[in-house]
PDB file of C-alpha atoms in Angstrom:
ATOM      1  CA  MET A  19      16.134 -14.359 -18.752  1.00 44.00           C
ATOM      2  CA  ALA A  20      14.450 -11.743 -21.503  1.00 51.00           C
ATOM      3  CA  SER A  21      11.991 -10.596 -19.105  1.00 74.00           C
ATOM      4  CA  GLN A  22      14.482  -9.285 -16.690  1.00 88.00           C
ATOM      5  CA  PRO A  23      15.158  -5.418 -16.700  1.00 89.00           C
ATOM      6  CA  LEU A  24      17.944  -4.220 -18.557  1.00 90.00           C
ATOM      7  CA  THR A  25      20.791  -1.733 -17.740  1.00 87.00           C
ATOM      8  CA  LEU A  26      21.143   1.034 -20.259  1.00 83.00           C
ATOM      9  CA  LEU A  27      24.147  -0.341 -21.348  1.00 84.00           C
ATOM     10  CA  GLU A  28      22.506  -3.790 -22.046  1.00 86.00           C
ATOM     11  CA  ALA A  29      19.448  -1.765 -23.599  1.00 86.00           C
ATOM     12  CA  ALA A  30      22.240  -0.022 -25.857  1.00 82.00           C
ATOM     13  CA  GLU A  31      23.630  -3.361 -26.932  1.00 83.00           C
ATOM     14  CA  GLU A  32      20.287  -4.630 -27.772  1.00 85.00           C
ATOM     15  CA  LEU A  33      19.375  -1.564 -30.064  1.00 83.00           C
ATOM     16  CA  GLY A  34      22.713  -1.405 -31.604  1.00 80.00           C
ATOM     17  CA  VAL A  35      23.166   2.330 -30.509  1.00 76.00           C
ATOM     18  CA  HIS A  36      25.714   4.321 -28.198  1.00 72.00           C
ATOM     19  CA  TYR A  37      25.137   4.047 -24.426  1.00 71.00           C
ATOM     20  CA  MET A  38      24.595   7.951 -24.497  1.00 67.00           C
ATOM     21  CA  THR A  39      21.784   7.793 -26.920  1.00 72.00           C
ATOM     22  CA  VAL A  40      19.868   5.329 -24.813  1.00 78.00           C
ATOM     23  CA  TYR A  41      20.615   7.743 -21.920  1.00 74.00           C
ATOM     24  CA  ARG A  42      18.991  10.576 -24.056  1.00 70.00           C
ATOM     25  CA  TYR A  43      16.040   8.625 -24.593  1.00 76.00           C
ATOM     26  CA  VAL A  44      15.445   7.909 -21.032  1.00 77.00           C
ATOM     27  CA  ARG A  45      16.172  11.519 -20.138  1.00 67.00           C
ATOM     28  CA  THR A  46      13.756  12.948 -22.672  1.00 65.00           C
ATOM     29  CA  GLY A  47      10.982  10.334 -21.859  1.00 71.00           C
ATOM     30  CA  ARG A  48      11.131   8.581 -25.113  1.00 75.00           C
ATOM     31  CA  LEU A  49      12.195   5.286 -23.529  1.00 83.00           C
ATOM     32  CA  PRO A  50      10.638   4.457 -20.039  1.00 84.00           C
ATOM     33  CA  ALA A  51      12.998   3.418 -17.294  1.00 85.00           C
ATOM     34  CA  SER A  52      13.308   3.288 -13.437  1.00 84.00           C
ATOM     35  CA  ARG A  53      16.133   3.867 -11.160  1.00 77.00           C
ATOM     36  CA  VAL A  54      17.000   1.752  -8.478  1.00 78.00           C
ATOM     37  CA  GLY A  55      20.172   2.104  -6.366  1.00 71.00           C
ATOM     38  CA  GLY A  56      21.181   4.582  -8.837  1.00 68.00           C
ATOM     39  CA  ILE A  57      21.005   2.605 -11.743  1.00 78.00           C
ATOM     40  CA  TRP A  58      18.626   2.926 -14.660  1.00 81.00           C
ATOM     41  CA  HIS A  59      16.521  -0.151 -15.641  1.00 87.00           C
ATOM     42  CA  VAL A  60      14.682  -0.652 -18.784  1.00 89.00           C
ATOM     43  CA  ALA A  61      11.969  -3.320 -19.383  1.00 89.00           C
ATOM     44  CA  PRO A  62      12.764  -5.336 -22.544  1.00 89.00           C
ATOM     45  CA  GLY A  63       9.364  -4.897 -24.079  1.00 87.00           C
ATOM     46  CA  ASP A  64       9.723  -1.057 -24.038  1.00 86.00           C
ATOM     47  CA  LEU A  65      12.580  -1.183 -26.443  1.00 86.00           C
ATOM     48  CA  ALA A  66      10.194  -1.617 -29.303  1.00 83.00           C
ATOM     49  CA  LEU A  67       8.964   2.121 -28.421  1.00 78.00           C
ATOM     50  CA  VAL A  68      12.492   3.353 -29.880  1.00 76.00           C
ATOM     51  CA  ARG A  69      12.762   0.748 -32.502  1.00 71.00           C
ATOM     52  CA  ARG A  70       9.532   1.886 -34.108  1.00 55.00           C
ATOM     53  CA  GLY A  71      10.640   5.526 -33.884  1.00 50.00           C
ATOM     54  CA  GLY A  72      14.280   4.557 -35.711  1.00 44.00           C
ATOM     55  CA  ALA A  73      16.627   3.814 -32.743  1.00 35.00           C
ATOM     56  CA  GLY A  74      19.583   4.537 -34.935  1.00 36.00           C
ATOM     57  CA  ALA A  75      18.781   8.389 -34.967  1.00 37.00           C
ATOM     58  CA  SER A  76      21.379  10.590 -33.081  1.00 37.00           C
ATOM     59  CA  SER A  77      18.749  12.076 -30.836  1.00 38.00           C
ATOM     60  CA  PRO A  78      15.155  11.361 -29.920  1.00 38.00           C
ATOM     61  CA  ARG A  79      12.159  13.376 -31.305  1.00 39.00           C
ATOM     62  CA  PRO A  80      11.181  15.926 -28.844  1.00 39.00           C
ATOM     63  CA  THR A  81       8.059  17.052 -30.692  1.00 38.00           C
ATOM     64  CA  GLY A  82       4.691  15.350 -30.927  1.00 40.00           C
ATOM     65  CA  LEU A  83       5.324  13.329 -27.621  1.00 49.00           C
ATOM     66  CA  THR A  84       3.218  13.346 -24.536  1.00 59.00           C
ATOM     67  CA  PRO A  85       4.944  11.328 -21.801  1.00 65.00           C
ATOM     68  CA  THR A  86       2.969   8.608 -20.190  1.00 74.00           C
ATOM     69  CA  ARG A  87       1.935   8.737 -16.413  1.00 74.00           C
ATOM     70  CA  SER A  88       4.168   5.755 -15.946  1.00 80.00           C
ATOM     71  CA  GLN A  89       7.133   7.747 -17.319  1.00 80.00           C
ATOM     72  CA  ARG A  90       6.359  11.005 -15.265  1.00 84.00           C
ATOM     73  CA  GLN A  91       5.871   8.933 -11.910  1.00 85.00           C
ATOM     74  CA  ALA A  92       9.199   7.238 -12.700  1.00 86.00           C
ATOM     75  CA  ARG A  93      11.020  10.356 -13.024  1.00 86.00           C
ATOM     76  CA  LEU A  94       9.469  11.769  -9.796  1.00 90.00           C
ATOM     77  CA  VAL A  95       9.803   8.875  -7.571  1.00 89.00           C
ATOM     78  CA  ALA A  96      13.527   8.682  -8.544  1.00 88.00           C
ATOM     79  CA  GLY A  97      13.926  12.042  -7.651  1.00 89.00           C
ATOM     80  CA  ASP A  98      15.160  12.783 -11.072  1.00 89.00           C
ATOM     81  CA  GLU A  99      14.292  16.488 -11.799  1.00 91.00           C
ATOM     82  CA  ALA A 100      16.172  17.071 -14.912  1.00 90.00           C
ATOM     83  CA  GLY A 101      14.511  14.176 -16.412  1.00 88.00           C
ATOM     84  CA  ALA A 102      11.076  15.142 -15.265  1.00 90.00           C
ATOM     85  CA  TRP A 103      11.682  18.686 -16.579  1.00 91.00           C
ATOM     86  CA  ASN A 104      12.697  17.204 -19.975  1.00 87.00           C
ATOM     87  CA  LEU A 105       9.318  15.384 -20.041  1.00 88.00           C
ATOM     88  CA  LEU A 106       7.475  18.435 -19.627  1.00 90.00           C
ATOM     89  CA  GLU A 107       9.417  20.251 -22.129  1.00 86.00           C
ATOM     90  CA  ALA A 108       8.709  17.599 -24.697  1.00 83.00           C
ATOM     91  CA  ALA A 109       5.011  17.955 -23.834  1.00 84.00           C
ATOM     92  CA  LEU A 110       5.369  21.864 -24.379  1.00 83.00           C
ATOM     93  CA  ALA A 111       7.275  21.163 -27.584  1.00 75.00           C
ATOM     94  CA  SER A 112       4.248  19.096 -28.685  1.00 74.00           C
ATOM     95  CA  ASP A 113       1.996  22.227 -28.394  1.00 70.00           C
ATOM     96  CA  MET A 114       0.711  21.356 -24.871  1.00 79.00           C
ATOM     97  CA  SER A 115       0.040  24.864 -23.095  1.00 83.00           C
ATOM     98  CA  ALA A 116       1.550  25.232 -19.959  1.00 87.00           C
ATOM     99  CA  GLU A 117      -1.856  25.182 -18.095  1.00 89.00           C
ATOM    100  CA  ASP A 118      -2.464  21.784 -19.803  1.00 87.00           C
ATOM    101  CA  VAL A 119       1.111  20.573 -18.578  1.00 90.00           C
ATOM    102  CA  LEU A 120       0.067  21.538 -15.053  1.00 92.00           C
ATOM    103  CA  LEU A 121      -3.541  20.203 -15.077  1.00 89.00           C
ATOM    104  CA  GLU A 122      -3.370  17.200 -17.465  1.00 88.00           C
ATOM    105  CA  LEU A 123       0.170  15.927 -16.479  1.00 90.00           C
ATOM    106  CA  VAL A 124       1.445  17.236 -13.309  1.00 92.00           C
ATOM    107  CA  ALA A 125      -1.665  17.151 -11.192  1.00 91.00           C
ATOM    108  CA  PRO A 126      -2.942  13.713 -12.131  1.00 90.00           C
ATOM    109  CA  THR A 127       0.662  12.372 -11.719  1.00 91.00           C
ATOM    110  CA  MET A 128       0.657  13.547  -8.076  1.00 91.00           C
ATOM    111  CA  ARG A 129      -2.749  12.081  -7.473  1.00 88.00           C
ATOM    112  CA  SER A 130      -1.888   8.982  -8.676  1.00 90.00           C
ATOM    113  CA  ILE A 131       1.402   8.730  -6.532  1.00 91.00           C
ATOM    114  CA  GLY A 132      -0.627   9.666  -3.501  1.00 88.00           C
ATOM    115  CA  LEU A 133      -3.093   6.580  -4.471  1.00 89.00           C
ATOM    116  CA  ARG A 134      -0.134   4.476  -4.647  1.00 90.00           C
ATOM    117  CA  TRP A 135       1.393   5.616  -1.293  1.00 91.00           C
ATOM    118  CA  GLU A 136      -2.124   5.138   0.276  1.00 88.00           C
ATOM    119  CA  ARG A 137      -2.105   1.506  -1.071  1.00 92.00           C
ATOM    120  CA  GLY A 138       1.461   0.572   0.347  1.00 93.00           C
ATOM    121  CA  GLN A 139       2.917   0.482  -3.399  1.00 92.00           C
ATOM    122  CA  LEU A 140       5.076   3.372  -2.617  1.00 91.00           C
ATOM    123  CA  SER A 141       7.011   4.257   0.657  1.00 93.00           C
ATOM    124  CA  ILE A 142       6.624   7.619   2.436  1.00 93.00           C
ATOM    125  CA  ALA A 143      10.269   8.410   1.295  1.00 94.00           C
ATOM    126  CA  ASP A 144       9.210   7.872  -2.387  1.00 92.00           C
ATOM    127  CA  GLU A 145       6.010  10.151  -1.787  1.00 92.00           C
ATOM    128  CA  HIS A 146       8.227  12.914  -0.315  1.00 93.00           C
ATOM    129  CA  ARG A 147      10.946  12.617  -3.029  1.00 93.00           C
ATOM    130  CA  ALA A 148       8.344  12.852  -5.769  1.00 93.00           C
ATOM    131  CA  SER A 149       6.384  15.909  -4.023  1.00 93.00           C
ATOM    132  CA  THR A 150       9.529  17.896  -3.531  1.00 94.00           C
ATOM    133  CA  VAL A 151      10.568  17.286  -7.239  1.00 94.00           C
ATOM    134  CA  ALA A 152       6.965  18.192  -8.329  1.00 94.00           C
ATOM    135  CA  ALA A 153       7.183  21.466  -6.216  1.00 94.00           C
ATOM    136  CA  ARG A 154      10.473  22.411  -7.999  1.00 95.00           C
ATOM    137  CA  LEU A 155       8.864  21.671 -11.411  1.00 95.00           C
ATOM    138  CA  ILE A 156       5.722  23.619 -10.651  1.00 96.00           C
ATOM    139  CA  SER A 157       7.930  26.698  -9.593  1.00 94.00           C
ATOM    140  CA  ARG A 158      10.075  26.328 -12.843  1.00 93.00           C
ATOM    141  CA  LEU A 159       7.070  26.416 -15.109  1.00 93.00           C
ATOM    142  CA  GLY A 160       5.685  29.363 -13.028  1.00 93.00           C
ATOM    143  CA  ALA A 161       8.869  31.326 -13.471  1.00 91.00           C
ATOM    144  CA  ARG A 162       8.990  30.302 -17.248  1.00 87.00           C
ATOM    145  CA  PHE A 163       5.510  31.709 -18.181  1.00 87.00           C
ATOM    146  CA  ALA A 164       5.439  34.580 -15.784  1.00 85.00           C
ATOM    147  CA  ARG A 165       3.121  37.428 -16.795  1.00 83.00           C
ATOM    148  CA  ARG A 166       4.119  41.145 -16.810  1.00 82.00           C
ATOM    149  CA  GLY A 167       2.223  44.340 -16.335  1.00 84.00           C
ATOM    150  CA  VAL A 168      -0.187  45.768 -13.983  1.00 83.00           C
ATOM    151  CA  LYS A 169      -1.855  43.275 -11.853  1.00 88.00           C
ATOM    152  CA  ARG A 170      -5.598  42.645 -11.536  1.00 87.00           C
ATOM    153  CA  GLY A 171      -5.795  42.273  -7.975  1.00 93.00           C
ATOM    154  CA  VAL A 172      -4.613  40.190  -5.124  1.00 96.00           C
ATOM    155  CA  VAL A 173      -5.556  36.747  -3.945  1.00 97.00           C
ATOM    156  CA  VAL A 174      -4.190  34.824  -0.870  1.00 98.00           C
ATOM    157  CA  LEU A 175      -3.910  30.987  -1.236  1.00 98.00           C
ATOM    158  CA  ALA A 176      -3.034  28.525   1.498  1.00 97.00           C
ATOM    159  CA  ALA A 177      -3.934  24.964   2.791  1.00 97.00           C
ATOM    160  CA  PRO A 178      -5.181  24.767   6.518  1.00 97.00           C
ATOM    161  CA  SER A 179      -3.120  22.999   9.371  1.00 96.00           C
ATOM    162  CA  GLY A 180      -2.667  19.516   8.865  1.00 94.00           C
ATOM    163  CA  GLU A 181      -2.892  19.571   4.761  1.00 93.00           C
ATOM    164  CA  LEU A 182       0.594  18.846   3.648  1.00 90.00           C
ATOM    165  CA  HIS A 183      -0.077  18.620   0.030  1.00 90.00           C
ATOM    166  CA  ALA A 184       1.641  21.573  -1.652  1.00 91.00           C
ATOM    167  CA  ALA A 185       0.973  20.900  -5.153  1.00 92.00           C
ATOM    168  CA  PRO A 186      -2.736  22.123  -5.367  1.00 93.00           C
ATOM    169  CA  VAL A 187      -2.001  25.601  -3.981  1.00 96.00           C
ATOM    170  CA  ALA A 188       1.266  25.990  -6.010  1.00 96.00           C
ATOM    171  CA  ILE A 189      -0.726  25.084  -9.255  1.00 95.00           C
ATOM    172  CA  ALA A 190      -3.639  27.384  -8.569  1.00 95.00           C
ATOM    173  CA  ALA A 191      -1.072  30.181  -7.830  1.00 96.00           C
ATOM    174  CA  ASN A 192       0.455  29.739 -11.115  1.00 95.00           C
ATOM    175  CA  LEU A 193      -2.577  29.626 -12.960  1.00 93.00           C
ATOM    176  CA  LEU A 194      -3.780  32.780 -11.267  1.00 94.00           C
ATOM    177  CA  ARG A 195      -0.447  34.634 -11.915  1.00 94.00           C
ATOM    178  CA  TRP A 196      -0.673  33.462 -15.448  1.00 91.00           C
ATOM    179  CA  ALA A 197      -4.146  35.135 -15.653  1.00 90.00           C
ATOM    180  CA  GLY A 198      -2.841  38.566 -14.262  1.00 90.00           C
ATOM    181  CA  PHE A 199      -3.586  38.331 -10.655  1.00 93.00           C
ATOM    182  CA  GLU A 200      -0.947  38.984  -7.816  1.00 95.00           C
ATOM    183  CA  VAL A 201      -0.847  35.893  -5.326  1.00 96.00           C
ATOM    184  CA  VAL A 202       0.188  35.666  -1.780  1.00 97.00           C
ATOM    185  CA  GLU A 203       1.122  31.968  -1.581  1.00 96.00           C
ATOM    186  CA  LEU A 204       1.317  30.706   1.864  1.00 96.00           C
ATOM    187  CA  GLY A 205       1.385  26.918   0.905  1.00 93.00           C
ATOM    188  CA  PRO A 206       0.425  23.931   2.859  1.00 94.00           C
ATOM    189  CA  ASN A 207      -0.167  23.526   6.668  1.00 96.00           C
ATOM    190  CA  THR A 208      -0.706  27.075   7.278  1.00 97.00           C
ATOM    191  CA  PRO A 209      -2.192  27.905  10.796  1.00 97.00           C
ATOM    192  CA  ALA A 210      -5.510  29.694  11.147  1.00 97.00           C
ATOM    193  CA  ASP A 211      -4.156  32.723  12.893  1.00 97.00           C
ATOM    194  CA  ALA A 212      -1.244  33.158  10.247  1.00 97.00           C
ATOM    195  CA  LEU A 213      -3.788  33.078   7.546  1.00 98.00           C
ATOM    196  CA  ALA A 214      -5.970  35.388   9.009  1.00 97.00           C
ATOM    197  CA  GLU A 215      -3.187  37.875   9.799  1.00 97.00           C
ATOM    198  CA  THR A 216      -1.947  37.859   6.266  1.00 97.00           C
ATOM    199  CA  VAL A 217      -5.488  38.448   4.809  1.00 97.00           C
ATOM    200  CA  ALA A 218      -6.138  41.288   7.206  1.00 96.00           C
ATOM    201  CA  ARG A 219      -2.699  42.773   5.948  1.00 94.00           C
ATOM    202  CA  GLU A 220      -3.820  43.108   2.349  1.00 92.00           C
ATOM    203  CA  PRO A 221      -6.242  45.969   1.656  1.00 87.00           C
ATOM    204  CA  GLY A 222      -8.715  45.543  -1.261  1.00 87.00           C
ATOM    205  CA  LEU A 223      -8.019  41.678  -1.395  1.00 95.00           C
ATOM    206  CA  LEU A 224     -10.025  40.126  -4.100  1.00 96.00           C
ATOM    207  CA  ALA A 225     -10.392  36.782  -2.021  1.00 97.00           C
ATOM    208  CA  VAL A 226      -8.775  34.162   0.093  1.00 98.00           C
ATOM    209  CA  GLY A 227      -8.582  30.607  -1.396  1.00 98.00           C
ATOM    210  CA  ILE A 228      -8.160  27.697   0.741  1.00 98.00           C
ATOM    211  CA  ALA A 229      -7.334  23.893  -0.570  1.00 97.00           C
ATOM    212  CA  CYS A 230      -8.389  20.957   1.304  1.00 96.00           C
ATOM    213  CA  THR A 231      -7.549  17.625  -0.353  1.00 93.00           C
ATOM    214  CA  THR A 232      -7.716  15.155   2.795  1.00 91.00           C
ATOM    215  CA  ASP A 233     -10.534  14.443   5.044  1.00 93.00           C
ATOM    216  CA  ALA A 234      -8.322  15.214   8.201  1.00 93.00           C
ATOM    217  CA  ALA A 235      -7.851  18.940   7.057  1.00 95.00           C
ATOM    218  CA  ARG A 236     -11.846  19.590   6.790  1.00 96.00           C
ATOM    219  CA  ARG A 237     -12.160  20.669  10.344  1.00 97.00           C
ATOM    220  CA  PRO A 238      -8.948  22.876  10.334  1.00 97.00           C
ATOM    221  CA  ALA A 239     -10.216  24.399   7.087  1.00 97.00           C
ATOM    222  CA  GLN A 240     -13.379  25.146   8.903  1.00 97.00           C
ATOM    223  CA  ARG A 241     -11.492  26.830  11.950  1.00 98.00           C
ATOM    224  CA  ALA A 242      -9.325  28.609   9.397  1.00 98.00           C
ATOM    225  CA  ILE A 243     -12.347  30.082   7.541  1.00 98.00           C
ATOM    226  CA  ALA A 244     -13.773  31.111  10.936  1.00 98.00           C
ATOM    227  CA  THR A 245     -10.861  32.818  12.049  1.00 98.00           C
ATOM    228  CA  VAL A 246     -10.499  34.724   8.738  1.00 98.00           C
ATOM    229  CA  ARG A 247     -14.171  35.745   9.102  1.00 97.00           C
ATOM    230  CA  ARG A 248     -13.621  37.394  12.522  1.00 96.00           C
ATOM    231  CA  SER A 249     -10.947  39.797  11.121  1.00 94.00           C
ATOM    232  CA  SER A 250     -11.834  40.300   7.655  1.00 96.00           C
ATOM    233  CA  PRO A 251     -15.810  39.619   7.439  1.00 95.00           C
ATOM    234  CA  ASP A 252     -15.966  41.155   3.831  1.00 94.00           C
ATOM    235  CA  VAL A 253     -13.394  39.130   1.948  1.00 96.00           C
ATOM    236  CA  PRO A 254     -14.857  36.322  -0.111  1.00 97.00           C
ATOM    237  CA  ILE A 255     -13.455  32.822   0.961  1.00 98.00           C
ATOM    238  CA  LEU A 256     -13.132  30.270  -1.795  1.00 98.00           C
ATOM    239  CA  LEU A 257     -12.784  26.534  -0.802  1.00 97.00           C
ATOM    240  CA  GLY A 258     -12.024  23.502  -2.901  1.00 96.00           C
ATOM    241  CA  GLY A 259     -10.099  20.292  -3.118  1.00 94.00           C
ATOM    242  CA  ALA A 260     -10.597  16.606  -3.248  1.00 92.00           C
ATOM    243  CA  ALA A 261     -12.026  16.523   0.278  1.00 94.00           C
ATOM    244  CA  ILE A 262     -14.830  18.911  -0.596  1.00 96.00           C
ATOM    245  CA  SER A 263     -17.594  17.401  -2.300  1.00 94.00           C
ATOM    246  CA  ASP A 264     -19.811  20.163  -3.586  1.00 95.00           C
ATOM    247  CA  ALA A 265     -21.031  23.787  -3.034  1.00 95.00           C
ATOM    248  CA  GLU A 266     -23.392  22.893  -0.098  1.00 97.00           C
ATOM    249  CA  HIS A 267     -20.325  21.148   1.624  1.00 97.00           C
ATOM    250  CA  ALA A 268     -18.308  24.302   1.187  1.00 97.00           C
ATOM    251  CA  ARG A 269     -20.919  26.426   2.409  1.00 97.00           C
ATOM    252  CA  LYS A 270     -21.328  24.129   5.439  1.00 97.00           C
ATOM    253  CA  LEU A 271     -17.681  24.729   6.275  1.00 97.00           C
ATOM    254  CA  GLY A 272     -18.266  28.580   6.105  1.00 97.00           C
ATOM    255  CA  ALA A 273     -16.907  29.362   2.576  1.00 97.00           C
ATOM    256  CA  ASP A 274     -18.692  31.647   0.070  1.00 97.00           C
ATOM    257  CA  VAL A 275     -17.593  29.698  -2.918  1.00 96.00           C
ATOM    258  CA  PHE A 276     -16.983  26.169  -4.059  1.00 96.00           C
ATOM    259  CA  THR A 277     -14.070  25.979  -6.444  1.00 95.00           C
ATOM    260  CA  GLY A 278     -14.325  22.525  -7.229  1.00 91.00           C
ATOM    261  CA  GLN A 279     -11.420  19.910  -7.358  1.00 87.00           C
ATOM    262  CA  ARG A 280      -9.386  21.286 -10.332  1.00 87.00           C
ATOM    263  CA  ALA A 281      -7.094  24.444  -9.948  1.00 88.00           C
ATOM    264  CA  ASP A 282      -8.254  25.996 -12.949  1.00 88.00           C
ATOM    265  CA  GLU A 283     -11.811  26.211 -11.317  1.00 91.00           C
ATOM    266  CA  VAL A 284     -10.171  28.739  -8.616  1.00 94.00           C
ATOM    267  CA  VAL A 285      -9.325  31.034 -11.694  1.00 92.00           C
ATOM    268  CA  ARG A 286     -12.823  30.820 -12.857  1.00 90.00           C
ATOM    269  CA  ALA A 287     -14.171  31.816  -9.490  1.00 93.00           C
ATOM    270  CA  VAL A 288     -12.012  34.797  -9.025  1.00 93.00           C
ATOM    271  CA  GLU A 289     -12.731  35.858 -12.465  1.00 92.00           C
ATOM    272  CA  ASN A 290     -16.400  35.832 -11.553  1.00 90.00           C
ATOM    273  CA  LEU A 291     -15.650  37.978  -8.432  1.00 91.00           C
ATOM    274  CA  VAL A 292     -13.749  40.530 -10.687  1.00 88.00           C
ATOM    275  CA  SER A 293     -16.975  40.556 -13.076  1.00 84.00           C
ATOM    276  CA  ALA A 294     -19.164  40.987 -10.098  1.00 82.00           C
ATOM    277  CA  ARG A 295     -17.414  44.062  -9.040  1.00 76.00           C
TER     278      ARG A 295
END
């Protein structure tokens, strides 16, 4: 039936091009596809996307193309790091900044994948595979746009015990590094004592930032803040994430500054601390 998914070979026959041409379309995000059992499948209706762009071309156009959320999700869920990276490179080639790629492409995609897992539309294996690929992509972007020169100060970033989402901390770390700060990145599921120990070892620390994206992590975040306060009472503590509703909520949990629910707000908060000094 025409509505059934096509293999890449079948898609190539429909388009009248070589198999490898269709494969390049898929890997660069020009043609949406999903991988099942190691085999790529294409929806027949999506062939129009490359027909409009001239399917007979020897290679897809890398510029002017912003991958859709479904395309990004398909690469992450499939564990296709190379294909996902190609999508991000296409976005960078279309004049998106590295910051926008993280904030407007990677972060929303991971939130959507998390919601689909909560609704039972993705398995825990799918979610873990996507998270692992996303972490590697964030790391590759961070290295590609690393900023040299004298650092403007040190910030410690972590997520509390029970908070397993690594992307918010990793994205904030990249943005702070690109803004010229040195970041001590502890990642997700950080015990309160380990966070406090790290903070105490950093003289002249600008701030410690804590990400909290799930309701279950609120109490551990509160414990982490209290533990840091006991050993380093003068260090500003920033708190944000999807589970923190507003500044009053952050203050009730013991934080000094609410950083909102976007990673770039962490950078603004740290910039404000620098200006206040």
